[in-house]
């Protein structure tokens, strides 16, 4: 039976205007993180917000949430990074962008870390139809290397968000430059709303896996995305030995389902496909 790591991405950069059921308050993040862990998610990912409801990547906010969840359940809980290039988010140095991850690492709270190994146009099909410009999500190589340096310093596993095939190639090449770095996880980002990458189709997953076999054959991988229902791809992912991420960061905007319901549905799909969910301990010790 295939052992599958299930991740719950609680909120993302959308705020409650675009994703009303996503948690942004510390207490809500803690509550939903606990519920998702109890429902089977070994990994919890989130973005932190300040008291005004503005996304704010602050180590003290993340610390409160991570501690609040881990006091009640065992779970790997890890932070995000600023979406560089998004309107209003610019002029950030590599050190500034990953400072909160470095601080969490100093406190022993950084088990996984976001490192996105390339830049990509963030445009939706609706934007194109309305002649509205998207933006470039920027990950210059200096930023990528800073993220990997922080990850290696603290023994954190990088979670690579793979928006395009080139992200796989650069991620693998850079991994080889950091001998002490934990093997990154390659998280394939599918979408139905955005124009990047691939739609959530078996041929698309096979394309990524063929490339991964060439450049990082031993690396673990996961299906996920933005503006997408990834669950129809779960049986194929389980059959091919992959892992799964769901949650309101990734779901179509305006999703009526709460995070815990999405996690429960994903668990049912995994188990119906012949998989069994990994515990956080199994993720820490067995994920190659």
Short mmCIF file of C-alpha atoms in Angstrom, two decimals:
data_model
loop_
_atom_site.label_atom_id
_atom_site.label_comp_id
_atom_site.label_asym_id
_atom_site.label_seq_id
_atom_site.Cartn_x
_atom_site.Cartn_y
_atom_site.Cartn_z
CA UNK A 1 0.00 0.00 0.00
CA UNK A 2 1.32 3.45 -0.96
CA UNK A 3 2.01 5.83 1.93
CA UNK A 4 0.87 9.35 1.05
CA UNK A 5 1.81 12.60 2.76
CA UNK A 6 -1.23 14.88 2.92
CA UNK A 7 -0.70 18.62 3.27
CA UNK A 8 -3.32 21.26 4.11
CA UNK A 9 -2.66 24.80 2.84
CA UNK A 10 -4.93 26.88 5.06
CA UNK A 11 -5.16 30.33 3.47
CA UNK A 12 -2.65 31.80 1.01
CA UNK A 13 -2.31 35.42 -0.10
CA UNK A 14 -5.98 35.87 -1.05
CA UNK A 15 -7.45 37.25 2.17
CA UNK A 16 -11.09 36.78 3.06
CA UNK A 17 -12.33 39.01 0.22
CA UNK A 18 -11.33 36.40 -2.37
CA UNK A 19 -11.47 33.27 -0.19
CA UNK A 20 -14.05 33.97 2.56
CA UNK A 21 -13.63 30.69 4.46
CA UNK A 22 -9.86 30.94 4.80
CA UNK A 23 -8.49 31.75 8.27
CA UNK A 24 -6.34 34.83 8.80
CA UNK A 25 -6.65 35.46 12.57
CA UNK A 26 -4.14 33.59 14.72
CA UNK A 27 -6.82 31.74 16.68
CA UNK A 28 -8.62 30.71 13.49
CA UNK A 29 -5.39 29.44 11.93
CA UNK A 30 -4.69 27.41 15.05
CA UNK A 31 -8.22 26.01 15.20
CA UNK A 32 -8.29 25.03 11.53
CA UNK A 33 -4.74 23.69 11.63
CA UNK A 34 -5.64 21.39 14.52
CA UNK A 35 -8.84 20.24 12.78
CA UNK A 36 -6.97 19.46 9.54
CA UNK A 37 -4.24 17.57 11.42
CA UNK A 38 -6.86 15.52 13.26
CA UNK A 39 -8.51 14.79 9.90
CA UNK A 40 -5.28 13.32 8.55
CA UNK A 41 -3.04 16.14 7.28
CA UNK A 42 0.52 15.54 8.50
CA UNK A 43 1.66 18.89 7.09
CA UNK A 44 0.08 22.31 7.61
CA UNK A 45 1.09 25.32 5.51
CA UNK A 46 -0.07 28.89 6.00
CA UNK A 47 0.51 32.60 5.40
CA UNK A 48 0.48 34.93 8.40
CA UNK A 49 -1.62 38.10 8.70
CA UNK A 50 -1.47 41.04 11.08
CA UNK A 51 -4.39 42.30 13.15
CA UNK A 52 -5.56 44.58 10.32
CA UNK A 53 -6.06 41.58 8.05
CA UNK A 54 -3.00 42.35 5.92
CA UNK A 55 -0.63 39.57 4.92
CA UNK A 56 2.51 40.03 7.02
CA UNK A 57 5.30 37.47 7.22
CA UNK A 58 6.42 37.93 10.81
CA UNK A 59 8.25 35.28 12.82
CA UNK A 60 6.37 36.13 16.02
CA UNK A 61 2.98 35.57 14.35
CA UNK A 62 4.14 32.30 12.83
CA UNK A 63 5.55 31.24 16.21
CA UNK A 64 2.19 31.77 17.92
CA UNK A 65 0.42 29.70 15.26
CA UNK A 66 2.99 26.91 15.11
CA UNK A 67 3.10 26.61 18.91
CA UNK A 68 -0.69 26.82 19.12
CA UNK A 69 -1.15 23.92 16.71
CA UNK A 70 1.69 21.76 17.99
CA UNK A 71 0.57 22.05 21.61
CA UNK A 72 -2.51 20.04 20.65
CA UNK A 73 -1.47 17.80 17.74
CA UNK A 74 1.67 16.53 16.11
CA UNK A 75 2.04 18.22 12.73
CA UNK A 76 4.68 19.76 10.52
CA UNK A 77 3.68 23.43 10.31
CA UNK A 78 5.58 25.71 7.97
CA UNK A 79 5.42 29.33 6.76
CA UNK A 80 5.24 31.04 3.39
CA UNK A 81 7.24 33.93 1.90
CA UNK A 82 6.20 37.28 0.39
CA UNK A 83 4.77 37.03 -3.14
CA UNK A 84 7.40 39.24 -4.72
CA UNK A 85 6.04 41.11 -7.75
CA UNK A 86 2.46 41.20 -6.50
CA UNK A 87 1.23 44.81 -6.56
CA UNK A 88 2.55 46.47 -3.42
CA UNK A 89 5.20 43.82 -2.78
CA UNK A 90 8.56 44.91 -4.16
CA UNK A 91 11.96 46.20 -3.12
CA UNK A 92 12.63 43.24 -0.81
CA UNK A 93 16.18 41.96 -0.51
CA UNK A 94 16.84 38.21 -0.34
CA UNK A 95 17.80 38.48 3.34
CA UNK A 96 14.65 40.45 4.17
CA UNK A 97 12.43 38.04 2.28
CA UNK A 98 13.63 34.99 4.23
CA UNK A 99 14.34 36.68 7.57
CA UNK A 100 11.25 35.21 9.26
CA UNK A 101 12.22 31.70 8.15
CA UNK A 102 15.73 32.25 9.53
CA UNK A 103 14.29 33.43 12.86
CA UNK A 104 11.98 30.42 13.05
CA UNK A 105 14.96 28.20 12.34
CA UNK A 106 16.91 29.76 15.19
CA UNK A 107 14.01 28.81 17.47
CA UNK A 108 13.88 25.26 16.13
CA UNK A 109 10.50 25.85 14.45
CA UNK A 110 11.42 25.52 10.76
CA UNK A 111 10.86 21.94 9.63
CA UNK A 112 9.89 22.78 6.03
CA UNK A 113 10.49 25.96 4.04
CA UNK A 114 9.05 27.54 0.90
CA UNK A 115 11.62 28.02 -1.86
CA UNK A 116 10.20 28.69 -5.33
CA UNK A 117 12.78 28.01 -8.01
CA UNK A 118 11.83 30.40 -10.80
CA UNK A 119 9.72 33.35 -11.90
CA UNK A 120 6.39 33.15 -13.71
CA UNK A 121 3.55 35.26 -15.10
CA UNK A 122 0.53 35.28 -12.80
CA UNK A 123 -2.35 35.88 -15.19
CA UNK A 124 -5.83 34.41 -15.03
CA UNK A 125 -7.99 33.50 -18.00
CA UNK A 126 -10.46 36.11 -16.77
CA UNK A 127 -7.69 38.73 -16.80
CA UNK A 128 -6.86 37.89 -20.40
CA UNK A 129 -10.50 38.06 -21.49
CA UNK A 130 -10.89 41.47 -19.83
CA UNK A 131 -7.53 42.75 -21.10
CA UNK A 132 -6.32 43.16 -17.52
CA UNK A 133 -2.61 42.71 -16.91
CA UNK A 134 -1.37 40.11 -14.47
CA UNK A 135 2.02 40.36 -12.76
CA UNK A 136 5.31 38.49 -12.68
CA UNK A 137 5.85 36.41 -9.56
CA UNK A 138 9.57 37.04 -9.05
CA UNK A 139 12.10 34.60 -7.68
CA UNK A 140 15.53 35.84 -8.79
CA UNK A 141 18.31 33.32 -8.31
CA UNK A 142 19.80 35.36 -5.45
CA UNK A 143 16.50 34.90 -3.58
CA UNK A 144 16.36 31.19 -4.35
CA UNK A 145 19.90 30.72 -3.08
CA UNK A 146 19.11 32.65 0.10
CA UNK A 147 16.12 30.39 0.73
CA UNK A 148 18.28 27.31 0.23
CA UNK A 149 20.99 28.73 2.47
CA UNK A 150 18.47 29.29 5.26
CA UNK A 151 17.00 25.82 4.74
CA UNK A 152 20.42 24.17 4.87
CA UNK A 153 21.43 26.18 7.94
CA UNK A 154 18.46 24.91 9.92
CA UNK A 155 17.98 21.45 8.44
CA UNK A 156 14.62 22.40 6.89
CA UNK A 157 13.19 20.59 3.87
CA UNK A 158 12.62 22.97 0.95
CA UNK A 159 9.19 22.67 -0.63
CA UNK A 160 9.66 23.70 -4.26
CA UNK A 161 6.53 25.11 -5.90
CA UNK A 162 6.89 23.99 -9.53
CA UNK A 163 4.92 26.37 -11.74
CA UNK A 164 6.73 25.52 -14.97
CA UNK A 165 9.11 22.71 -16.05
CA UNK A 166 12.15 24.98 -15.79
CA UNK A 167 11.55 25.22 -12.05
CA UNK A 168 12.36 21.50 -11.81
CA UNK A 169 15.62 21.87 -13.69
CA UNK A 170 16.91 24.91 -11.78
CA UNK A 171 15.76 23.46 -8.45
CA UNK A 172 17.66 20.25 -9.07
CA UNK A 173 20.78 22.07 -10.27
CA UNK A 174 20.83 24.33 -7.21
CA UNK A 175 20.20 21.44 -4.84
CA UNK A 176 23.51 19.95 -5.96
CA UNK A 177 25.28 23.15 -4.85
CA UNK A 178 24.23 22.63 -1.21
CA UNK A 179 25.69 19.31 0.02
CA UNK A 180 24.03 19.47 3.45
CA UNK A 181 20.60 20.44 2.14
CA UNK A 182 17.72 18.07 2.88
CA UNK A 183 16.25 16.59 -0.30
CA UNK A 184 13.67 19.09 -1.60
CA UNK A 185 10.08 18.08 -2.30
CA UNK A 186 8.89 19.02 -5.80
CA UNK A 187 5.31 20.31 -5.59
CA UNK A 188 3.73 20.43 -9.04
CA UNK A 189 1.45 23.46 -9.38
CA UNK A 190 -1.54 22.78 -11.64
CA UNK A 191 -4.25 25.32 -12.39
CA UNK A 192 -7.59 25.82 -14.08
CA UNK A 193 -7.85 29.53 -13.26
CA UNK A 194 -4.28 30.68 -14.07
CA UNK A 195 -2.45 30.36 -17.38
CA UNK A 196 0.83 29.05 -15.98
CA UNK A 197 1.97 25.45 -16.24
CA UNK A 198 -0.49 22.66 -16.89
CA UNK A 199 -4.13 21.83 -16.14
CA UNK A 200 -4.65 18.97 -13.66
CA UNK A 201 -4.49 16.17 -16.18
CA UNK A 202 -2.66 12.81 -16.11
CA UNK A 203 -0.62 13.69 -19.22
CA UNK A 204 0.64 16.81 -17.43
CA UNK A 205 1.69 14.87 -14.34
CA UNK A 206 3.44 12.32 -16.56
CA UNK A 207 5.35 15.12 -18.26
CA UNK A 208 6.62 16.43 -14.94
CA UNK A 209 7.53 12.95 -13.71
CA UNK A 210 9.51 12.21 -16.86
CA UNK A 211 11.54 15.37 -16.34
CA UNK A 212 11.98 14.72 -12.62
CA UNK A 213 13.27 11.21 -13.37
CA UNK A 214 16.00 12.79 -15.50
CA UNK A 215 17.20 15.46 -13.06
CA UNK A 216 16.17 14.33 -9.55
CA UNK A 217 15.15 10.68 -9.72
CA UNK A 218 15.09 10.09 -5.96
CA UNK A 219 13.12 13.23 -5.07
CA UNK A 220 9.66 13.09 -3.47
CA UNK A 221 6.88 14.95 -5.28
CA UNK A 222 3.40 16.25 -4.61
CA UNK A 223 0.39 17.45 -6.60
CA UNK A 224 -1.09 20.85 -5.75
CA UNK A 225 -1.91 24.10 -7.51
CA UNK A 226 -3.74 27.40 -7.42
CA UNK A 227 -7.33 28.04 -8.46
CA UNK A 228 -7.87 24.33 -8.94
CA UNK A 229 -9.68 21.26 -7.68
CA UNK A 230 -6.82 18.78 -7.58
CA UNK A 231 -8.82 15.83 -6.26
CA UNK A 232 -9.58 14.18 -9.65
CA UNK A 233 -5.80 13.71 -10.05
CA UNK A 234 -5.38 12.00 -6.66
CA UNK A 235 -5.86 8.40 -7.91
CA UNK A 236 -3.14 8.89 -10.54
CA UNK A 237 -0.81 10.50 -8.00
CA UNK A 238 -1.30 7.65 -5.52
CA UNK A 239 -0.73 5.06 -8.24
CA UNK A 240 2.53 6.79 -9.26
CA UNK A 241 3.81 7.11 -5.67
CA UNK A 242 3.21 10.81 -5.08
CA UNK A 243 1.85 13.01 -2.31
CA UNK A 244 -1.09 15.41 -2.13
CA UNK A 245 -1.78 18.99 -1.03
CA UNK A 246 -5.24 20.51 -0.72
CA UNK A 247 -6.74 23.48 1.12
CA UNK A 248 -8.16 26.94 0.61
CA UNK A 249 -4.90 28.43 -0.61
CA UNK A 250 -5.07 26.13 -3.62
CA UNK A 251 -8.83 25.74 -4.14
CA UNK A 252 -10.91 27.78 -6.61
CA UNK A 253 -11.53 31.22 -5.12
CA UNK A 254 -14.84 31.56 -3.32
CA UNK A 255 -14.84 27.90 -2.34
CA UNK A 256 -17.79 27.13 -0.04
CA UNK A 257 -16.03 24.25 1.72
CA UNK A 258 -13.97 24.74 4.89
CA UNK A 259 -10.42 23.41 5.04
CA UNK A 260 -11.28 20.42 7.21
CA UNK A 261 -13.93 19.22 4.76
CA UNK A 262 -11.47 19.51 1.87
CA UNK A 263 -8.92 17.48 3.86
CA UNK A 264 -11.47 14.79 4.70
CA UNK A 265 -12.49 14.47 1.06
CA UNK A 266 -8.86 14.18 -0.01
CA UNK A 267 -8.27 11.51 2.61
CA UNK A 268 -11.22 9.52 1.29
CA UNK A 269 -9.84 9.80 -2.26
CA UNK A 270 -6.37 8.71 -1.16
CA UNK A 271 -7.68 5.69 0.73
CA UNK A 272 -10.11 4.73 -2.04
CA UNK A 273 -7.13 4.78 -4.42
CA UNK A 274 -5.19 2.30 -2.29
CA UNK A 275 -3.13 4.78 -0.30
CA UNK A 276 -2.66 5.21 3.42
CA UNK A 277 -1.88 8.54 5.05
CA UNK A 278 1.55 9.13 6.55
CA UNK A 279 1.84 10.35 10.12
CA UNK A 280 4.00 13.42 10.82
CA UNK A 281 6.63 11.09 12.31
CA UNK A 282 6.65 9.02 9.11
CA UNK A 283 7.00 12.18 7.01
CA UNK A 284 9.99 13.29 9.10
CA UNK A 285 11.78 9.94 8.98
CA UNK A 286 10.74 8.22 5.76
CA UNK A 287 10.29 10.92 3.11
CA UNK A 288 13.30 10.37 0.86
#
